[in-house]
């Protein structure tokens, strides 16, 4: 634990701006003297008191509710004082300044400062204290930020599951099973002459297989949770006037992009985040792809290819009303060739045939059996539901997924590391001359990777990255 973790801290815990209520929060050890200075009297634990908040002269700065939570029954595990005042920025700044001022004042009883070392909290430092003092684990701490940042109802509910400990419970079950297997292997190391029979009679292989199966289930739910948190980036690409801007507007349900019959209207990227069944989709409308002598349009086309290179999925938009034109077919073929060359193989391409309401009934899309194709009308909305479901499918979302908890990229990477080490352990179990020391090491590494999820094995650098992304006061 770093030296700064022992400092008492204070911060405004509500969002900047004006509101009905604003909160100033203090966390530290032995806050009773500070409480006396700010409130004029002591407070009963966990009982709201309506009273004036006093300045150095004993004059009220504001009146509001004061709450005192003695350690260890508090959010951070330390003493916590919360001052709930009117939510004006000036009032809250005055209260913050008064907390710092009162902390440096001498205590009438001892003559020492009331709360020496009180400083303004860094981002996420209250939640970091909660983690360091064992009130929550690291996965739950991250869920606090994810709950605040949730962009959909499904994401908020999943973050709530993680905060309540659902994800941590799954990790704990994996850890317990892994420890049991490690104990078996470590014990076998002490009796090398009986190692094979001992492992067989204890069903080491069966234990490992059951552990791998449980891990696979956790990884599946974690990947679903990562989709809820991160969403996917979808780029709409195609020739000019295929209806890219109209499709963006139709998906978003709002007029976000300018739509005209003039080719090259869209010069730059237009992005909108929508949600389908709670999954965020960051949809990007781009400039039409074609040869152009217009410098501004050429810059827009270059940015289109930049967006495509960074996409999780590409909607390749085709115009059904021009599908029979040779020149249009050549343009689509050129885009197709460029997409194949520039996109990684794992990035899906969805062929979207637009303007079905205007196309001759005799015309039909040329479909590739290797990828999905959707026929729709961005103007009338026909076919949009099919496109939405296809987007969820290529993203890997399972509609009936239950018990999903919000997850981060680092969670998936840690579980993949666990999976790798368990796979290596399984291979070792199948070798004729079983190297017990190597088997024990693979299981130890798997447990260490699991420990990074809840903070059992976590570097100070990683903690700094995680909590620095919180808001101040949380």
Coordinates of C-alpha atoms in Angstrom, one line a residue:
X1 CA 0.0 0.0 0.0
X2 CA 1.3 3.4 -1.0
X3 CA 1.8 6.2 1.6
X4 CA -0.9 8.3 0.0
X5 CA -3.5 5.6 0.8
X6 CA -3.2 6.6 4.5
X7 CA -4.1 10.3 3.8
X8 CA -7.6 11.4 4.6
X9 CA -9.4 12.6 1.5
X10 CA -12.2 14.9 0.5
X11 CA -14.1 15.6 -2.7
X12 CA -17.3 16.8 -4.2
X13 CA -19.1 13.6 -5.0
X14 CA -21.8 14.9 -7.4
X15 CA -21.5 15.8 -11.0
X16 CA -20.3 19.3 -12.0
X17 CA -23.0 21.9 -12.6
X18 CA -26.2 23.0 -10.8
X19 CA -28.6 20.5 -9.2
X20 CA -31.1 20.2 -6.4
X21 CA -28.5 18.4 -4.1
X22 CA -24.8 18.3 -4.0
X23 CA -22.6 16.1 -1.8
X24 CA -19.2 16.7 -0.3
X25 CA -17.6 13.5 1.0
X26 CA -14.7 13.0 3.5
X27 CA -13.0 9.7 4.2
X28 CA -10.3 9.0 6.8
X29 CA -9.5 7.9 10.4
X30 CA -11.1 9.6 13.4
X31 CA -13.2 12.2 11.8
X32 CA -15.1 13.1 15.0
X33 CA -13.2 16.4 15.5
X34 CA -13.8 17.5 11.9
X35 CA -17.5 16.6 12.3
X36 CA -17.7 18.9 15.4
X37 CA -16.1 21.8 13.5
X38 CA -18.3 21.5 10.5
X39 CA -21.6 20.6 12.1
X40 CA -21.3 22.2 15.5
X41 CA -22.0 18.9 17.3
X42 CA -21.3 15.2 17.1
X43 CA -23.5 12.9 14.9
X44 CA -25.1 9.6 15.6
X45 CA -23.8 6.9 13.3
X46 CA -25.8 6.3 10.1
X47 CA -28.5 8.7 11.1
X48 CA -29.2 11.8 9.0
X49 CA -29.2 15.1 10.8
X50 CA -30.5 18.4 9.3
X51 CA -28.3 21.2 10.5
X52 CA -26.2 24.2 9.3
X53 CA -22.7 23.6 7.9
X54 CA -20.5 26.2 9.7
X55 CA -17.6 28.3 8.5
X56 CA -14.6 29.3 10.7
X57 CA -16.6 32.0 12.4
X58 CA -19.5 29.7 13.2
X59 CA -21.7 31.2 10.5
X60 CA -23.8 28.9 8.3
X61 CA -22.5 28.3 4.8
X62 CA -25.6 26.3 4.0
X63 CA -28.1 24.0 5.7
X64 CA -28.5 20.4 4.7
X65 CA -28.2 16.7 5.8
X66 CA -25.1 15.4 7.5
X67 CA -24.3 11.6 7.7
X68 CA -21.5 10.0 9.6
X69 CA -20.5 6.4 8.9
X70 CA -17.9 5.1 11.4
X71 CA -15.3 2.5 10.3
X72 CA -15.5 -0.2 9.3
X73 CA -19.2 -0.1 8.3
X74 CA -18.8 2.4 5.5
X75 CA -18.2 2.5 1.8
X76 CA -14.4 2.9 2.1
X77 CA -13.9 0.9 5.3
X78 CA -12.8 4.2 7.0
X79 CA -14.8 6.9 8.8
X80 CA -16.9 8.7 6.2
X81 CA -18.7 12.1 6.5
X82 CA -21.2 13.2 3.9
X83 CA -22.5 16.7 3.7
X84 CA -25.6 16.9 1.5
X85 CA -26.1 20.5 0.6
X86 CA -27.9 22.5 -2.1
X87 CA -26.3 21.7 -5.5
X88 CA -24.9 25.0 -6.5
X89 CA -21.2 24.9 -7.6
X90 CA -20.2 27.9 -5.4
X91 CA -21.8 26.3 -2.3
X92 CA -20.1 23.0 -2.8
X93 CA -16.7 24.7 -3.4
X94 CA -17.2 26.7 -0.2
X95 CA -17.9 23.5 1.7
X96 CA -14.9 21.7 0.2
X97 CA -12.6 24.7 1.1
X98 CA -14.1 24.7 4.6
X99 CA -13.3 21.0 5.1
X100 CA -9.7 21.6 4.2
X101 CA -9.5 24.6 6.4
X102 CA -11.2 22.9 9.4
X103 CA -8.8 19.9 9.1
X104 CA -5.8 22.2 9.7
X105 CA -7.3 24.0 12.7
X106 CA -6.2 22.9 16.1
X107 CA -8.5 20.6 18.1
X108 CA -9.5 22.4 21.3
X109 CA -8.9 19.3 23.4
X110 CA -5.5 18.3 22.1
X111 CA -4.1 21.3 20.2
X112 CA -3.2 19.1 17.3
X113 CA -4.7 19.6 13.8
X114 CA -8.2 18.2 13.6
X115 CA -7.4 16.0 10.6
X116 CA -3.8 16.4 9.5
X117 CA -3.0 15.7 5.9
X118 CA -6.5 16.1 4.5
X119 CA -6.3 16.5 0.7
X120 CA -8.6 16.5 -2.3
X121 CA -9.2 13.0 -3.6
X122 CA -7.9 11.7 -6.9
X123 CA -10.3 10.2 -9.4
X124 CA -11.6 6.9 -8.1
X125 CA -9.8 7.1 -4.8
X126 CA -12.9 6.5 -2.6
X127 CA -13.6 3.2 -4.5
X128 CA -9.9 2.4 -4.5
X129 CA -10.0 2.7 -0.6
X130 CA -13.0 0.4 -0.6
X131 CA -11.0 -2.2 -2.6
X132 CA -7.8 -1.8 -0.5
X133 CA -9.8 -2.2 2.7
X134 CA -11.5 -5.4 1.6
X135 CA -15.0 -3.9 1.2
X136 CA -15.2 -4.9 -2.5
X137 CA -12.9 -6.8 -4.8
X138 CA -11.4 -5.4 -8.0
X139 CA -14.1 -6.7 -10.3
X140 CA -16.8 -5.1 -8.1
X141 CA -14.8 -1.8 -8.1
X142 CA -14.7 -1.8 -11.9
X143 CA -18.5 -2.5 -11.9
X144 CA -19.0 0.8 -10.0
X145 CA -17.6 2.8 -12.9
X146 CA -19.4 0.6 -15.4
X147 CA -22.7 1.2 -13.7
X148 CA -22.2 4.9 -13.9
X149 CA -21.1 4.8 -17.5
X150 CA -23.7 2.3 -18.7
X151 CA -25.3 3.5 -21.9
X152 CA -28.2 1.0 -22.0
X153 CA -30.6 -0.6 -19.5
X154 CA -29.2 -4.1 -20.2
X155 CA -25.7 -2.8 -19.5
X156 CA -26.8 -1.1 -16.3
X157 CA -28.5 -4.3 -15.1
X158 CA -25.4 -6.4 -16.0
X159 CA -23.1 -4.0 -14.2
X160 CA -25.4 -4.2 -11.2
X161 CA -24.9 -8.0 -11.2
X162 CA -21.2 -7.6 -11.2
X163 CA -21.3 -5.0 -8.4
X164 CA -23.4 -7.4 -6.3
X165 CA -20.7 -10.0 -6.7
X166 CA -22.1 -12.4 -9.3
X167 CA -19.0 -12.3 -11.5
X168 CA -16.7 -12.5 -8.4
X169 CA -18.7 -15.5 -7.2
X170 CA -18.1 -17.3 -10.5
X171 CA -14.4 -16.5 -10.2
X172 CA -14.3 -17.8 -6.6
X173 CA -15.9 -21.1 -7.7
X174 CA -13.2 -21.5 -10.4
X175 CA -10.5 -20.6 -7.9
X176 CA -11.7 -23.1 -5.3
X177 CA -11.8 -25.9 -7.8
X178 CA -8.3 -25.0 -9.1
X179 CA -6.9 -24.9 -5.5
X180 CA -8.4 -28.3 -4.9
X181 CA -6.6 -29.7 -8.0
X182 CA -3.4 -27.9 -7.1
X183 CA -3.5 -29.4 -3.6
X184 CA -3.8 -32.9 -5.2
X185 CA -0.9 -32.3 -7.5
X186 CA 1.3 -30.8 -4.8
X187 CA 0.5 -33.7 -2.5
X188 CA 1.4 -36.1 -5.2
X189 CA 4.9 -34.5 -5.5
X190 CA 5.6 -35.7 -2.0
X191 CA 4.9 -39.3 -3.0
X192 CA 6.6 -39.8 -6.4
X193 CA 6.5 -43.6 -6.3
X194 CA 2.7 -43.5 -6.1
X195 CA 2.0 -40.5 -8.3
X196 CA 0.1 -42.2 -11.2
X197 CA -2.2 -44.3 -9.0
X198 CA -2.8 -41.4 -6.7
X199 CA -3.8 -39.0 -9.5
X200 CA -6.0 -41.6 -11.1
X201 CA -7.8 -42.6 -7.9
X202 CA -8.4 -38.9 -7.2
X203 CA -9.8 -38.3 -10.7
X204 CA -7.4 -35.5 -11.5
X205 CA -8.3 -35.7 -15.1
X206 CA -12.0 -35.5 -14.4
X207 CA -11.5 -32.5 -12.0
X208 CA -9.6 -30.7 -14.7
X209 CA -12.2 -31.4 -17.4
X210 CA -15.0 -30.1 -15.1
X211 CA -12.9 -27.0 -14.4
X212 CA -12.4 -26.3 -18.1
X213 CA -16.1 -26.8 -18.7
X214 CA -17.0 -24.3 -16.0
X215 CA -14.4 -21.9 -17.3
X216 CA -15.9 -22.1 -20.8
X217 CA -19.4 -21.2 -19.4
X218 CA -17.9 -18.2 -17.5
X219 CA -16.1 -17.0 -20.6
X220 CA -19.2 -17.2 -22.7
X221 CA -21.1 -15.0 -20.3
X222 CA -18.1 -12.7 -20.0
X223 CA -17.9 -12.2 -23.8
X224 CA -21.6 -11.3 -23.8
X225 CA -21.0 -8.8 -21.0
X226 CA -18.1 -7.3 -23.0
X227 CA -20.5 -6.7 -25.9
X228 CA -22.9 -4.9 -23.6
X229 CA -20.1 -2.7 -22.3
X230 CA -18.1 -1.9 -25.4
X231 CA -20.7 -2.6 -28.2
X232 CA -19.4 -2.9 -31.8
X233 CA -18.3 -0.4 -34.4
X234 CA -20.3 -0.7 -37.6
X235 CA -19.3 1.2 -40.7
X236 CA -21.7 1.8 -43.6
X237 CA -19.7 1.8 -46.9
X238 CA -20.6 1.9 -50.6
X239 CA -20.8 4.0 -53.7
X240 CA -22.3 7.5 -53.6
X241 CA -26.1 7.7 -53.5
X242 CA -26.6 4.1 -52.4
X243 CA -28.5 5.4 -49.4
X244 CA -25.8 5.3 -46.6
X245 CA -27.0 8.4 -44.9
X246 CA -30.7 7.3 -45.2
X247 CA -29.8 4.0 -43.6
X248 CA -28.0 5.7 -40.7
X249 CA -31.0 8.0 -40.2
X250 CA -33.4 5.0 -40.3
X251 CA -31.4 2.9 -37.8
X252 CA -31.1 5.9 -35.5
X253 CA -34.7 7.0 -35.9
X254 CA -33.5 10.6 -36.4
X255 CA -32.3 12.9 -39.2
X256 CA -28.6 12.9 -38.3
X257 CA -27.1 13.0 -41.8
X258 CA -28.0 15.2 -44.7
X259 CA -29.7 13.3 -47.5
X260 CA -29.8 14.6 -51.1
X261 CA -29.8 13.1 -54.6
X262 CA -26.4 14.8 -55.2
X263 CA -23.6 12.3 -55.3
X264 CA -20.8 13.1 -52.8
X265 CA -23.1 15.0 -50.3
X266 CA -21.5 13.2 -47.3
X267 CA -17.9 14.4 -47.0
X268 CA -17.0 13.3 -43.5
X269 CA -17.9 10.6 -41.0
X270 CA -21.2 10.9 -39.1
X271 CA -21.5 8.6 -36.1
X272 CA -24.4 7.7 -33.9
X273 CA -24.7 5.1 -31.1
X274 CA -27.9 3.1 -31.2
X275 CA -28.9 0.1 -29.2
X276 CA -30.4 -3.2 -30.3
X277 CA -31.7 -5.4 -27.5
X278 CA -29.4 -3.5 -25.1
X279 CA -26.3 -3.9 -27.2
X280 CA -24.7 -0.6 -28.2
X281 CA -23.8 -0.3 -31.9
X282 CA -21.7 2.6 -32.9
X283 CA -22.9 3.2 -36.5
X284 CA -20.7 5.3 -38.8
X285 CA -21.9 6.8 -42.1
X286 CA -19.0 7.5 -44.5
X287 CA -18.3 9.3 -47.7
X288 CA -19.2 7.3 -50.9
X289 CA -16.3 5.4 -52.4
X290 CA -15.4 6.3 -55.9
X291 CA -12.7 8.0 -58.0
X292 CA -12.9 11.8 -57.5
X293 CA -11.0 14.9 -58.5
X294 CA -12.6 17.0 -55.7
X295 CA -9.9 17.4 -53.0
X296 CA -12.4 17.7 -50.2
X297 CA -14.3 14.6 -51.3
X298 CA -11.0 12.7 -51.7
X299 CA -10.2 13.5 -48.1
X300 CA -13.6 12.2 -47.0
X301 CA -12.9 9.0 -48.9
X302 CA -9.6 8.6 -47.2
X303 CA -11.3 8.9 -43.9
X304 CA -13.8 6.4 -45.0
X305 CA -11.1 3.8 -45.5
X306 CA -9.6 4.7 -42.0
X307 CA -13.0 4.0 -40.5
X308 CA -13.4 0.7 -42.3
X309 CA -9.9 -0.4 -41.1
X310 CA -11.1 0.2 -37.5
X311 CA -14.5 -1.4 -37.9
X312 CA -15.9 -4.5 -36.1
X313 CA -18.4 -5.0 -39.0
X314 CA -19.0 -3.4 -42.4
X315 CA -22.3 -2.9 -44.0
X316 CA -21.5 -2.9 -47.8
X317 CA -24.5 -1.0 -49.2
X318 CA -25.7 -1.6 -52.7
X319 CA -28.3 0.3 -54.8
X320 CA -30.9 -2.1 -56.2
X321 CA -32.1 0.5 -58.7
X322 CA -28.6 0.5 -60.4
X323 CA -27.7 -3.2 -59.8
X324 CA -28.1 -3.9 -63.6
X325 CA -25.8 -1.0 -64.7
X326 CA -22.4 -2.1 -65.9
X327 CA -20.7 0.9 -64.5
X328 CA -22.3 0.5 -61.1
X329 CA -21.3 -3.2 -61.1
X330 CA -17.7 -2.3 -61.8
X331 CA -17.7 0.2 -59.0
X332 CA -19.0 -2.3 -56.5
X333 CA -16.5 -4.9 -57.7
X334 CA -13.6 -2.4 -57.1
X335 CA -14.9 -1.7 -53.6
X336 CA -15.3 -5.5 -53.0
X337 CA -11.7 -6.1 -54.0
X338 CA -10.4 -3.3 -51.8
X339 CA -12.4 -4.5 -48.8
X340 CA -11.0 -8.0 -49.1
X341 CA -7.5 -6.6 -49.3
X342 CA -7.8 -4.1 -46.4
X343 CA -10.0 -5.9 -43.9
X344 CA -8.8 -8.7 -41.5
X345 CA -10.5 -12.0 -42.3
X346 CA -12.4 -12.0 -38.9
X347 CA -14.2 -8.7 -39.7
X348 CA -17.7 -9.6 -41.1
X349 CA -19.1 -7.9 -44.2
X350 CA -22.9 -7.7 -44.6
X351 CA -24.3 -7.1 -48.1
X352 CA -27.2 -4.6 -47.8
X353 CA -29.3 -4.1 -50.9
X354 CA -31.2 -0.8 -50.4
X355 CA -34.1 0.9 -52.2
X356 CA -36.2 -2.3 -52.5
X357 CA -39.3 0.0 -52.7
X358 CA -38.0 1.6 -55.9
X359 CA -36.3 -1.3 -57.7
X360 CA -37.9 -3.2 -60.5
X361 CA -39.5 -6.5 -59.3
X362 CA -37.4 -8.4 -61.9
X363 CA -34.2 -7.3 -60.4
X364 CA -32.7 -9.3 -57.5
X365 CA -29.4 -9.0 -55.5
X366 CA -26.4 -11.0 -56.3
X367 CA -25.8 -12.8 -53.1
X368 CA -22.5 -14.3 -51.8
X369 CA -23.0 -17.6 -50.0
X370 CA -20.0 -16.8 -47.8
X371 CA -21.7 -13.9 -46.0
X372 CA -25.2 -12.6 -45.0
X373 CA -27.2 -10.4 -47.4
X374 CA -30.2 -8.2 -46.5
X375 CA -32.7 -6.6 -48.8
X376 CA -34.3 -3.5 -47.4
X377 CA -35.7 0.0 -47.9
X378 CA -34.1 2.7 -45.7
X379 CA -37.0 5.0 -46.8
X380 CA -39.9 2.8 -45.7
X381 CA -38.1 0.8 -43.0
X382 CA -38.9 -2.6 -44.7
X383 CA -36.1 -5.1 -43.8
X384 CA -34.6 -3.0 -41.0
X385 CA -35.5 -5.6 -38.3
X386 CA -33.8 -8.3 -40.3
X387 CA -30.7 -6.1 -40.5
X388 CA -30.7 -5.4 -36.8
X389 CA -30.9 -9.2 -36.0
X390 CA -28.1 -9.9 -38.4
X391 CA -25.9 -7.3 -36.8
X392 CA -26.5 -8.9 -33.4
X393 CA -25.7 -12.3 -34.9
X394 CA -22.4 -11.2 -36.4
X395 CA -21.5 -9.5 -33.1
X396 CA -21.9 -12.8 -31.3
X397 CA -24.8 -11.7 -29.1
X398 CA -27.1 -14.4 -27.8
X399 CA -30.6 -13.1 -27.3
X400 CA -31.6 -15.6 -24.7
X401 CA -28.4 -15.0 -22.6
X402 CA -29.1 -15.1 -18.9
X403 CA -27.1 -14.0 -16.0
X404 CA -24.8 -11.8 -18.1
X405 CA -22.5 -9.6 -16.1
X406 CA -20.7 -6.6 -17.6
X407 CA -17.0 -7.4 -18.4
X408 CA -13.9 -5.6 -19.7
X409 CA -11.3 -6.5 -22.2
X410 CA -8.8 -7.3 -19.4
X411 CA -11.3 -9.8 -17.9
X412 CA -11.5 -11.7 -21.2
X413 CA -7.8 -11.6 -21.6
X414 CA -7.3 -13.0 -18.0
X415 CA -9.8 -15.8 -18.6
X416 CA -8.1 -16.7 -21.9
X417 CA -4.8 -16.9 -20.0
X418 CA -6.4 -19.3 -17.5
X419 CA -7.8 -21.3 -20.4
X420 CA -4.4 -21.6 -22.0
X421 CA -2.7 -22.8 -18.8
X422 CA -5.5 -25.3 -18.1
X423 CA -5.1 -26.6 -21.7
X424 CA -1.3 -27.0 -21.1
X425 CA -2.1 -28.9 -17.9
X426 CA -4.4 -31.2 -19.7
X427 CA -1.7 -32.0 -22.3
X428 CA 0.7 -32.7 -19.5
X429 CA -1.7 -35.1 -17.8
X430 CA -1.8 -37.1 -21.1
X431 CA 2.0 -37.5 -21.4
X432 CA 3.5 -41.0 -20.6
X433 CA 6.1 -39.7 -18.2
X434 CA 4.0 -37.2 -16.2
X435 CA 6.1 -34.1 -15.3
X436 CA 4.4 -33.2 -12.0
X437 CA 6.5 -30.1 -11.5
X438 CA 5.4 -28.7 -14.8
X439 CA 1.8 -29.6 -14.2
X440 CA 1.9 -27.9 -10.8
X441 CA 3.4 -24.7 -12.4
X442 CA 0.7 -24.5 -15.1
X443 CA -2.0 -24.7 -12.4
X444 CA -0.2 -22.1 -10.3
X445 CA -0.1 -19.7 -13.3
X446 CA -3.8 -20.4 -14.0
X447 CA -4.6 -19.4 -10.4
X448 CA -2.5 -16.3 -10.6
X449 CA -4.4 -15.2 -13.8
X450 CA -7.7 -15.8 -12.0
X451 CA -6.4 -13.7 -9.1
X452 CA -5.9 -10.7 -11.4
X453 CA -9.7 -10.5 -11.9
X454 CA -10.6 -9.9 -8.3
X455 CA -7.3 -8.1 -7.3
X456 CA -5.7 -11.0 -5.4
X457 CA -2.7 -10.6 -7.7
X458 CA -2.6 -7.1 -9.1
X459 CA 0.2 -4.6 -9.7
X460 CA 0.1 -1.0 -8.5
X461 CA 0.4 0.1 -12.1
X462 CA -2.8 -1.7 -13.1
X463 CA -4.7 -0.3 -10.1
X464 CA -3.5 3.2 -11.1
X465 CA -4.9 2.7 -14.7
X466 CA -8.2 1.3 -13.5
X467 CA -9.1 3.9 -10.8
X468 CA -7.8 6.9 -12.8
X469 CA -10.7 6.5 -15.1
X470 CA -13.3 7.0 -12.3
X471 CA -14.9 10.3 -11.6
X472 CA -13.6 12.4 -8.7
X473 CA -15.6 11.8 -5.6
X474 CA -16.2 8.1 -6.5

